PDB file of C-alpha atoms in Angstrom:
ATOM      1  CA  GLY A  11     -22.230 -50.452 -94.886  1.00 66.00           C
ATOM      2  CA  SER A  12     -21.540 -52.736 -92.389  1.00 71.00           C
ATOM      3  CA  ASP A  13     -19.861 -56.223 -93.110  1.00 76.00           C
ATOM      4  CA  PHE A  14     -21.141 -57.205 -89.832  1.00 79.00           C
ATOM      5  CA  GLN A  15     -24.415 -58.466 -89.105  1.00 84.00           C
ATOM      6  CA  ALA A  16     -26.461 -57.202 -86.258  1.00 85.00           C
ATOM      7  CA  LEU A  17     -29.271 -60.310 -86.742  1.00 89.00           C
ATOM      8  CA  LYS A  18     -28.870 -63.645 -88.187  1.00 88.00           C
ATOM      9  CA  GLY A  19     -31.830 -66.309 -88.621  1.00 87.00           C
ATOM     10  CA  ILE A  20     -33.784 -63.931 -86.506  1.00 88.00           C
ATOM     11  CA  ASN A  21     -37.078 -65.828 -85.576  1.00 88.00           C
ATOM     12  CA  LEU A  22     -39.706 -64.872 -83.499  1.00 88.00           C
ATOM     13  CA  GLU A  23     -43.826 -64.686 -82.518  1.00 89.00           C
ATOM     14  CA  ILE A  24     -44.668 -61.989 -80.338  1.00 91.00           C
ATOM     15  CA  LYS A  25     -48.626 -63.044 -79.861  1.00 91.00           C
ATOM     16  CA  LYS A  26     -50.504 -60.653 -78.791  1.00 90.00           C
ATOM     17  CA  ASN A  27     -51.727 -59.083 -74.758  1.00 89.00           C
ATOM     18  CA  THR A  28     -48.478 -61.797 -73.547  1.00 90.00           C
ATOM     19  CA  ILE A  29     -45.614 -59.922 -71.944  1.00 91.00           C
ATOM     20  CA  ILE A  30     -41.882 -61.476 -74.036  1.00 92.00           C
ATOM     21  CA  GLY A  31     -38.999 -61.100 -72.161  1.00 91.00           C
ATOM     22  CA  LEU A  32     -35.889 -60.207 -74.307  1.00 92.00           C
ATOM     23  CA  VAL A  33     -32.501 -60.694 -72.366  1.00 90.00           C
ATOM     24  CA  GLY A  34     -28.767 -61.279 -73.578  1.00 87.00           C
ATOM     25  CA  LYS A  35     -25.582 -59.324 -73.194  1.00 84.00           C
ATOM     26  CA  THR A  36     -24.810 -56.024 -74.752  1.00 81.00           C
ATOM     27  CA  GLY A  37     -24.614 -56.379 -78.850  1.00 82.00           C
ATOM     28  CA  SER A  38     -26.387 -59.512 -79.113  1.00 87.00           C
ATOM     29  CA  GLY A  39     -28.634 -57.979 -81.376  1.00 87.00           C
ATOM     30  CA  LYS A  40     -31.648 -57.264 -78.518  1.00 88.00           C
ATOM     31  CA  SER A  41     -31.916 -53.465 -79.134  1.00 86.00           C
ATOM     32  CA  THR A  42     -31.880 -54.180 -82.693  1.00 88.00           C
ATOM     33  CA  THR A  43     -34.555 -56.827 -82.759  1.00 91.00           C
ATOM     34  CA  ILE A  44     -36.781 -53.970 -80.851  1.00 90.00           C
ATOM     35  CA  ASP A  45     -35.153 -50.938 -83.743  1.00 89.00           C
ATOM     36  CA  ILE A  46     -37.176 -53.556 -86.516  1.00 88.00           C
ATOM     37  CA  ILE A  47     -40.157 -54.591 -84.143  1.00 90.00           C
ATOM     38  CA  SER A  48     -40.574 -50.188 -83.934  1.00 89.00           C
ATOM     39  CA  GLY A  49     -40.307 -49.911 -87.865  1.00 86.00           C
ATOM     40  CA  LEU A  50     -37.031 -47.553 -87.272  1.00 88.00           C
ATOM     41  CA  LEU A  51     -34.430 -50.729 -89.805  1.00 86.00           C
ATOM     42  CA  ARG A  52     -35.793 -52.739 -92.040  1.00 85.00           C
ATOM     43  CA  PRO A  53     -34.302 -56.162 -92.297  1.00 84.00           C
ATOM     44  CA  GLN A  54     -31.956 -56.535 -95.365  1.00 83.00           C
ATOM     45  CA  LYS A  55     -33.630 -60.604 -95.746  1.00 84.00           C
ATOM     46  CA  GLY A  56     -37.053 -61.615 -94.605  1.00 86.00           C
ATOM     47  CA  THR A  57     -39.434 -60.525 -93.196  1.00 85.00           C
ATOM     48  CA  PHE A  58     -41.494 -58.422 -89.953  1.00 88.00           C
ATOM     49  CA  GLU A  59     -44.616 -59.247 -89.800  1.00 88.00           C
ATOM     50  CA  ILE A  60     -48.312 -58.087 -88.330  1.00 87.00           C
ATOM     51  CA  ASP A  61     -51.134 -59.951 -88.543  1.00 85.00           C
ATOM     52  CA  GLY A  62     -49.748 -61.586 -91.888  1.00 84.00           C
ATOM     53  CA  LYS A  63     -49.019 -58.545 -93.365  1.00 85.00           C
ATOM     54  CA  ASP A  64     -45.894 -57.362 -94.329  1.00 84.00           C
ATOM     55  CA  MET A  65     -44.109 -54.472 -92.784  1.00 83.00           C
ATOM     56  CA  SER A  66     -43.947 -52.601 -96.304  1.00 79.00           C
ATOM     57  CA  SER A  67     -47.836 -53.160 -96.643  1.00 80.00           C
ATOM     58  CA  ILE A  68     -48.540 -51.073 -93.286  1.00 80.00           C
ATOM     59  CA  ASP A  69     -48.860 -47.683 -92.360  1.00 84.00           C
ATOM     60  CA  ILE A  70     -45.648 -47.399 -90.856  1.00 86.00           C
ATOM     61  CA  LYS A  71     -46.997 -43.745 -88.976  1.00 88.00           C
ATOM     62  CA  SER A  72     -49.837 -45.429 -87.676  1.00 87.00           C
ATOM     63  CA  TRP A  73     -47.649 -48.342 -86.678  1.00 88.00           C
ATOM     64  CA  GLN A  74     -45.449 -46.312 -84.268  1.00 89.00           C
ATOM     65  CA  ASN A  75     -48.629 -44.429 -82.825  1.00 89.00           C
ATOM     66  CA  SER A  76     -49.635 -47.692 -81.195  1.00 90.00           C
ATOM     67  CA  ILE A  77     -45.997 -48.728 -79.313  1.00 92.00           C
ATOM     68  CA  GLY A  78     -45.214 -46.719 -76.242  1.00 89.00           C
ATOM     69  CA  TYR A  79     -41.721 -46.774 -75.238  1.00 88.00           C
ATOM     70  CA  VAL A  80     -39.605 -46.351 -72.416  1.00 85.00           C
ATOM     71  CA  PRO A  81     -35.484 -46.447 -73.118  1.00 80.00           C
ATOM     72  CA  GLN A  82     -33.045 -46.569 -70.255  1.00 75.00           C
ATOM     73  CA  GLN A  83     -31.763 -43.196 -70.614  1.00 75.00           C
ATOM     74  CA  ILE A  84     -34.923 -41.024 -70.207  1.00 79.00           C
ATOM     75  CA  TYR A  85     -35.227 -36.967 -71.849  1.00 83.00           C
ATOM     76  CA  LEU A  86     -37.289 -34.961 -69.281  1.00 86.00           C
ATOM     77  CA  ASN A  87     -37.886 -30.535 -70.717  1.00 86.00           C
ATOM     78  CA  SER A  88     -37.238 -28.297 -68.090  1.00 83.00           C
ATOM     79  CA  SER A  89     -41.188 -28.665 -67.452  1.00 87.00           C
ATOM     80  CA  THR A  90     -43.785 -29.997 -64.778  1.00 89.00           C
ATOM     81  CA  ILE A  91     -44.416 -33.252 -63.858  1.00 91.00           C
ATOM     82  CA  MET A  92     -47.522 -33.098 -65.716  1.00 92.00           C
ATOM     83  CA  GLU A  93     -46.469 -31.599 -68.994  1.00 91.00           C
ATOM     84  CA  ASN A  94     -43.537 -34.535 -68.718  1.00 90.00           C
ATOM     85  CA  ILE A  95     -45.928 -37.684 -68.756  1.00 92.00           C
ATOM     86  CA  ALA A  96     -48.130 -35.342 -71.334  1.00 90.00           C
ATOM     87  CA  PHE A  97     -45.494 -35.240 -73.893  1.00 87.00           C
ATOM     88  CA  GLY A  98     -46.600 -33.094 -76.902  1.00 83.00           C
ATOM     89  CA  VAL A  99     -49.455 -32.568 -75.267  1.00 86.00           C
ATOM     90  CA  GLU A 100     -51.425 -28.783 -74.792  1.00 85.00           C
ATOM     91  CA  SER A 101     -51.318 -27.718 -71.018  1.00 84.00           C
ATOM     92  CA  LYS A 102     -54.909 -26.966 -71.558  1.00 86.00           C
ATOM     93  CA  ASN A 103     -55.634 -30.853 -73.321  1.00 88.00           C
ATOM     94  CA  ILE A 104     -54.443 -32.638 -70.492  1.00 91.00           C
ATOM     95  CA  ASP A 105     -56.757 -34.817 -68.768  1.00 91.00           C
ATOM     96  CA  MET A 106     -55.474 -35.396 -65.045  1.00 92.00           C
ATOM     97  CA  LYS A 107     -57.637 -38.176 -64.180  1.00 92.00           C
ATOM     98  CA  LEU A 108     -55.461 -39.984 -66.669  1.00 93.00           C
ATOM     99  CA  ILE A 109     -52.236 -38.346 -65.746  1.00 93.00           C
ATOM    100  CA  HIS A 110     -53.609 -39.750 -61.982  1.00 93.00           C
ATOM    101  CA  LYS A 111     -54.222 -43.536 -63.691  1.00 91.00           C
ATOM    102  CA  VAL A 112     -51.165 -43.613 -65.503  1.00 90.00           C
ATOM    103  CA  SER A 113     -48.938 -42.373 -62.680  1.00 91.00           C
ATOM    104  CA  LYS A 114     -50.412 -44.479 -59.944  1.00 88.00           C
ATOM    105  CA  ILE A 115     -49.668 -48.042 -62.271  1.00 84.00           C
ATOM    106  CA  ALA A 116     -45.870 -46.298 -62.766  1.00 82.00           C
ATOM    107  CA  ASN A 117     -45.694 -46.046 -58.651  1.00 82.00           C
ATOM    108  CA  LEU A 118     -45.058 -42.511 -58.957  1.00 87.00           C
ATOM    109  CA  HIS A 119     -48.344 -40.735 -57.639  1.00 91.00           C
ATOM    110  CA  ASN A 120     -48.192 -41.388 -54.321  1.00 88.00           C
ATOM    111  CA  ASP A 121     -44.736 -39.929 -53.645  1.00 86.00           C
ATOM    112  CA  VAL A 122     -45.547 -36.727 -56.076  1.00 88.00           C
ATOM    113  CA  ILE A 123     -48.576 -35.818 -53.830  1.00 89.00           C
ATOM    114  CA  ASN A 124     -46.641 -36.471 -50.456  1.00 89.00           C
ATOM    115  CA  ASN A 125     -43.224 -35.039 -51.326  1.00 86.00           C
ATOM    116  CA  MET A 126     -43.296 -32.680 -54.274  1.00 84.00           C
ATOM    117  CA  PRO A 127     -43.768 -29.264 -53.273  1.00 84.00           C
ATOM    118  CA  GLU A 128     -46.322 -28.375 -56.122  1.00 86.00           C
ATOM    119  CA  ARG A 129     -47.365 -31.887 -56.961  1.00 89.00           C
ATOM    120  CA  TYR A 130     -47.635 -32.184 -60.982  1.00 89.00           C
ATOM    121  CA  GLN A 131     -47.277 -28.997 -61.142  1.00 86.00           C
ATOM    122  CA  THR A 132     -43.817 -29.006 -59.779  1.00 81.00           C
ATOM    123  CA  ASN A 133     -40.914 -28.526 -62.305  1.00 84.00           C
ATOM    124  CA  VAL A 134     -38.360 -31.513 -63.159  1.00 82.00           C
ATOM    125  CA  GLY A 135     -35.168 -29.099 -63.870  1.00 80.00           C
ATOM    126  CA  ASP A 136     -33.086 -29.111 -67.213  1.00 79.00           C
ATOM    127  CA  LEU A 137     -33.842 -32.618 -68.497  1.00 76.00           C
ATOM    128  CA  GLY A 138     -34.911 -33.817 -64.920  1.00 76.00           C
ATOM    129  CA  ILE A 139     -32.018 -32.666 -62.490  1.00 79.00           C
ATOM    130  CA  LYS A 140     -34.554 -32.045 -59.841  1.00 83.00           C
ATOM    131  CA  LEU A 141     -35.501 -35.646 -59.496  1.00 81.00           C
ATOM    132  CA  SER A 142     -34.047 -38.658 -59.165  1.00 79.00           C
ATOM    133  CA  GLY A 143     -33.334 -41.836 -61.053  1.00 75.00           C
ATOM    134  CA  GLY A 144     -36.066 -43.570 -59.908  1.00 77.00           C
ATOM    135  CA  GLN A 145     -38.115 -40.838 -60.717  1.00 83.00           C
ATOM    136  CA  CYS A 146     -36.982 -39.840 -63.911  1.00 84.00           C
ATOM    137  CA  GLN A 147     -37.846 -43.413 -64.871  1.00 81.00           C
ATOM    138  CA  ARG A 148     -41.026 -43.770 -63.281  1.00 84.00           C
ATOM    139  CA  VAL A 149     -41.931 -40.561 -65.299  1.00 89.00           C
ATOM    140  CA  ALA A 150     -41.568 -41.898 -68.297  1.00 87.00           C
ATOM    141  CA  ILE A 151     -43.139 -44.900 -68.077  1.00 86.00           C
ATOM    142  CA  ALA A 152     -46.335 -42.586 -66.783  1.00 90.00           C
ATOM    143  CA  ARG A 153     -45.524 -40.701 -70.260  1.00 90.00           C
ATOM    144  CA  ALA A 154     -45.538 -44.134 -72.531  1.00 88.00           C
ATOM    145  CA  LEU A 155     -48.767 -44.849 -71.036  1.00 90.00           C
ATOM    146  CA  TYR A 156     -50.703 -41.501 -70.833  1.00 91.00           C
ATOM    147  CA  HIS A 157     -50.784 -42.178 -74.687  1.00 88.00           C
ATOM    148  CA  ARG A 158     -52.916 -45.328 -74.843  1.00 88.00           C
ATOM    149  CA  PRO A 159     -50.401 -47.458 -76.111  1.00 90.00           C
ATOM    150  CA  GLU A 160     -51.045 -51.587 -77.564  1.00 91.00           C
ATOM    151  CA  ILE A 161     -47.362 -52.071 -77.796  1.00 92.00           C
ATOM    152  CA  LEU A 162     -45.629 -51.375 -74.638  1.00 91.00           C
ATOM    153  CA  ILE A 163     -41.277 -51.667 -74.366  1.00 91.00           C
ATOM    154  CA  PHE A 164     -39.308 -51.514 -71.940  1.00 86.00           C
ATOM    155  CA  ASP A 165     -35.337 -51.232 -72.883  1.00 83.00           C
ATOM    156  CA  GLU A 166     -33.431 -51.684 -69.264  1.00 74.00           C
ATOM    157  CA  ALA A 167     -36.085 -49.417 -68.252  1.00 63.00           C
ATOM    158  CA  THR A 168     -36.763 -50.724 -64.442  1.00 63.00           C
ATOM    159  CA  SER A 169     -32.580 -49.907 -64.076  1.00 62.00           C
ATOM    160  CA  SER A 170     -32.581 -46.946 -62.022  1.00 60.00           C
ATOM    161  CA  LEU A 171     -35.416 -48.716 -59.430  1.00 67.00           C
ATOM    162  CA  ASP A 172     -34.535 -50.521 -55.871  1.00 71.00           C
ATOM    163  CA  ASN A 173     -35.804 -53.708 -55.917  1.00 74.00           C
ATOM    164  CA  PHE A 174     -39.177 -52.945 -53.793  1.00 72.00           C
ATOM    165  CA  THR A 175     -40.451 -50.321 -56.180  1.00 69.00           C
ATOM    166  CA  GLU A 176     -39.244 -52.267 -59.599  1.00 72.00           C
ATOM    167  CA  ASP A 177     -41.690 -54.960 -57.861  1.00 73.00           C
ATOM    168  CA  ALA A 178     -43.948 -52.317 -57.629  1.00 69.00           C
ATOM    169  CA  VAL A 179     -43.932 -51.468 -60.627  1.00 69.00           C
ATOM    170  CA  MET A 180     -43.586 -54.733 -62.484  1.00 74.00           C
ATOM    171  CA  ASN A 181     -46.807 -56.034 -60.759  1.00 73.00           C
ATOM    172  CA  SER A 182     -48.585 -53.556 -62.070  1.00 69.00           C
ATOM    173  CA  ILE A 183     -47.439 -53.567 -65.376  1.00 72.00           C
ATOM    174  CA  ILE A 184     -48.061 -56.930 -64.943  1.00 75.00           C
ATOM    175  CA  ASN A 185     -52.094 -56.167 -64.869  1.00 71.00           C
ATOM    176  CA  LEU A 186     -52.206 -54.515 -68.186  1.00 72.00           C
ATOM    177  CA  LYS A 187     -51.264 -57.400 -70.054  1.00 69.00           C
ATOM    178  CA  ASN A 188     -54.875 -58.340 -71.152  1.00 73.00           C
ATOM    179  CA  ASN A 189     -55.209 -54.439 -72.515  1.00 80.00           C
ATOM    180  CA  ILE A 190     -50.894 -54.472 -73.766  1.00 87.00           C
ATOM    181  CA  THR A 191     -48.615 -56.721 -75.340  1.00 92.00           C
ATOM    182  CA  ILE A 192     -45.720 -56.141 -74.082  1.00 91.00           C
ATOM    183  CA  ILE A 193     -41.918 -56.672 -74.479  1.00 92.00           C
ATOM    184  CA  LEU A 194     -39.491 -56.546 -72.048  1.00 89.00           C
ATOM    185  CA  ILE A 195     -35.388 -56.180 -72.526  1.00 88.00           C
ATOM    186  CA  ALA A 196     -32.977 -56.578 -69.843  1.00 78.00           C
ATOM    187  CA  HIS A 197     -30.429 -57.814 -68.030  1.00 69.00           C
ATOM    188  CA  LYS A 198     -31.403 -58.062 -63.865  1.00 66.00           C
ATOM    189  CA  LEU A 199     -33.756 -61.868 -64.599  1.00 71.00           C
ATOM    190  CA  SER A 200     -36.034 -60.285 -61.759  1.00 68.00           C
ATOM    191  CA  SER A 201     -37.470 -57.805 -64.823  1.00 71.00           C
ATOM    192  CA  ILE A 202     -38.316 -60.841 -66.177  1.00 79.00           C
ATOM    193  CA  LYS A 203     -39.351 -63.395 -63.968  1.00 77.00           C
ATOM    194  CA  LYS A 204     -42.911 -63.070 -64.881  1.00 79.00           C
ATOM    195  CA  CYS A 205     -42.742 -62.872 -68.677  1.00 87.00           C
ATOM    196  CA  ASP A 206     -45.302 -65.592 -70.412  1.00 89.00           C
ATOM    197  CA  ASN A 207     -42.076 -66.206 -72.794  1.00 92.00           C
ATOM    198  CA  ILE A 208     -38.699 -65.184 -72.904  1.00 92.00           C
ATOM    199  CA  TYR A 209     -35.937 -65.153 -75.666  1.00 92.00           C
ATOM    200  CA  LEU A 210     -32.092 -65.392 -74.964  1.00 91.00           C
ATOM    201  CA  PHE A 211     -29.667 -64.396 -77.887  1.00 91.00           C
ATOM    202  CA  LYS A 212     -25.900 -64.148 -78.307  1.00 90.00           C
ATOM    203  CA  ASP A 213     -24.530 -63.386 -81.241  1.00 89.00           C
ATOM    204  CA  GLY A 214     -27.401 -62.058 -82.941  1.00 88.00           C
ATOM    205  CA  LYS A 215     -28.965 -65.022 -82.775  1.00 91.00           C
ATOM    206  CA  VAL A 216     -31.664 -66.386 -80.604  1.00 91.00           C
ATOM    207  CA  VAL A 217     -30.142 -69.363 -78.684  1.00 91.00           C
ATOM    208  CA  ASP A 218     -33.091 -70.345 -76.478  1.00 90.00           C
ATOM    209  CA  GLU A 219     -36.833 -69.490 -75.906  1.00 89.00           C
ATOM    210  CA  GLY A 220     -39.062 -70.783 -73.172  1.00 89.00           C
TER     211      GLY A 220
END
């Protein structure tokens, strides 16, 4: 019911299996754009199309199931690292080979094997209190990858990582782009330097791209 428009005439084309960066100050429209892409919001004007089909004609649940989302604020429950990565999967059905694979991509595996007392059975504590901020984010990245998404969205998801770890994680993710479409929201320009295309947002508009 607000008179204020969060987005004004946004026009984006995201090609499959590319890496896209969305940059701009807080409140510029990046997260609202992601909410539309994720099917959480529908535009009041204009359309959001997937392979040329309007979102309204597509099974929204199926579309959302194809998306892996890594937020800035991570939620971990008081269970093991393994269970937090395979979030929503019963313990007996967890694929440990896949756990190891996605943990290596997230630059988490060596940390778990070398520094955690019970390895993947280590309990993270309430809301991940036993882990560092960077470890929590790497668990969240591994979680998003575990469910084999076609689209991977990072919402400031490397903000708690030191530069060395961020580079290692981003290099691993860059190598996935032949199989996954990746969208990065970032304030740090270092996070998007390897994107195929970057959109600069300001006041609800895309003011530059390249």
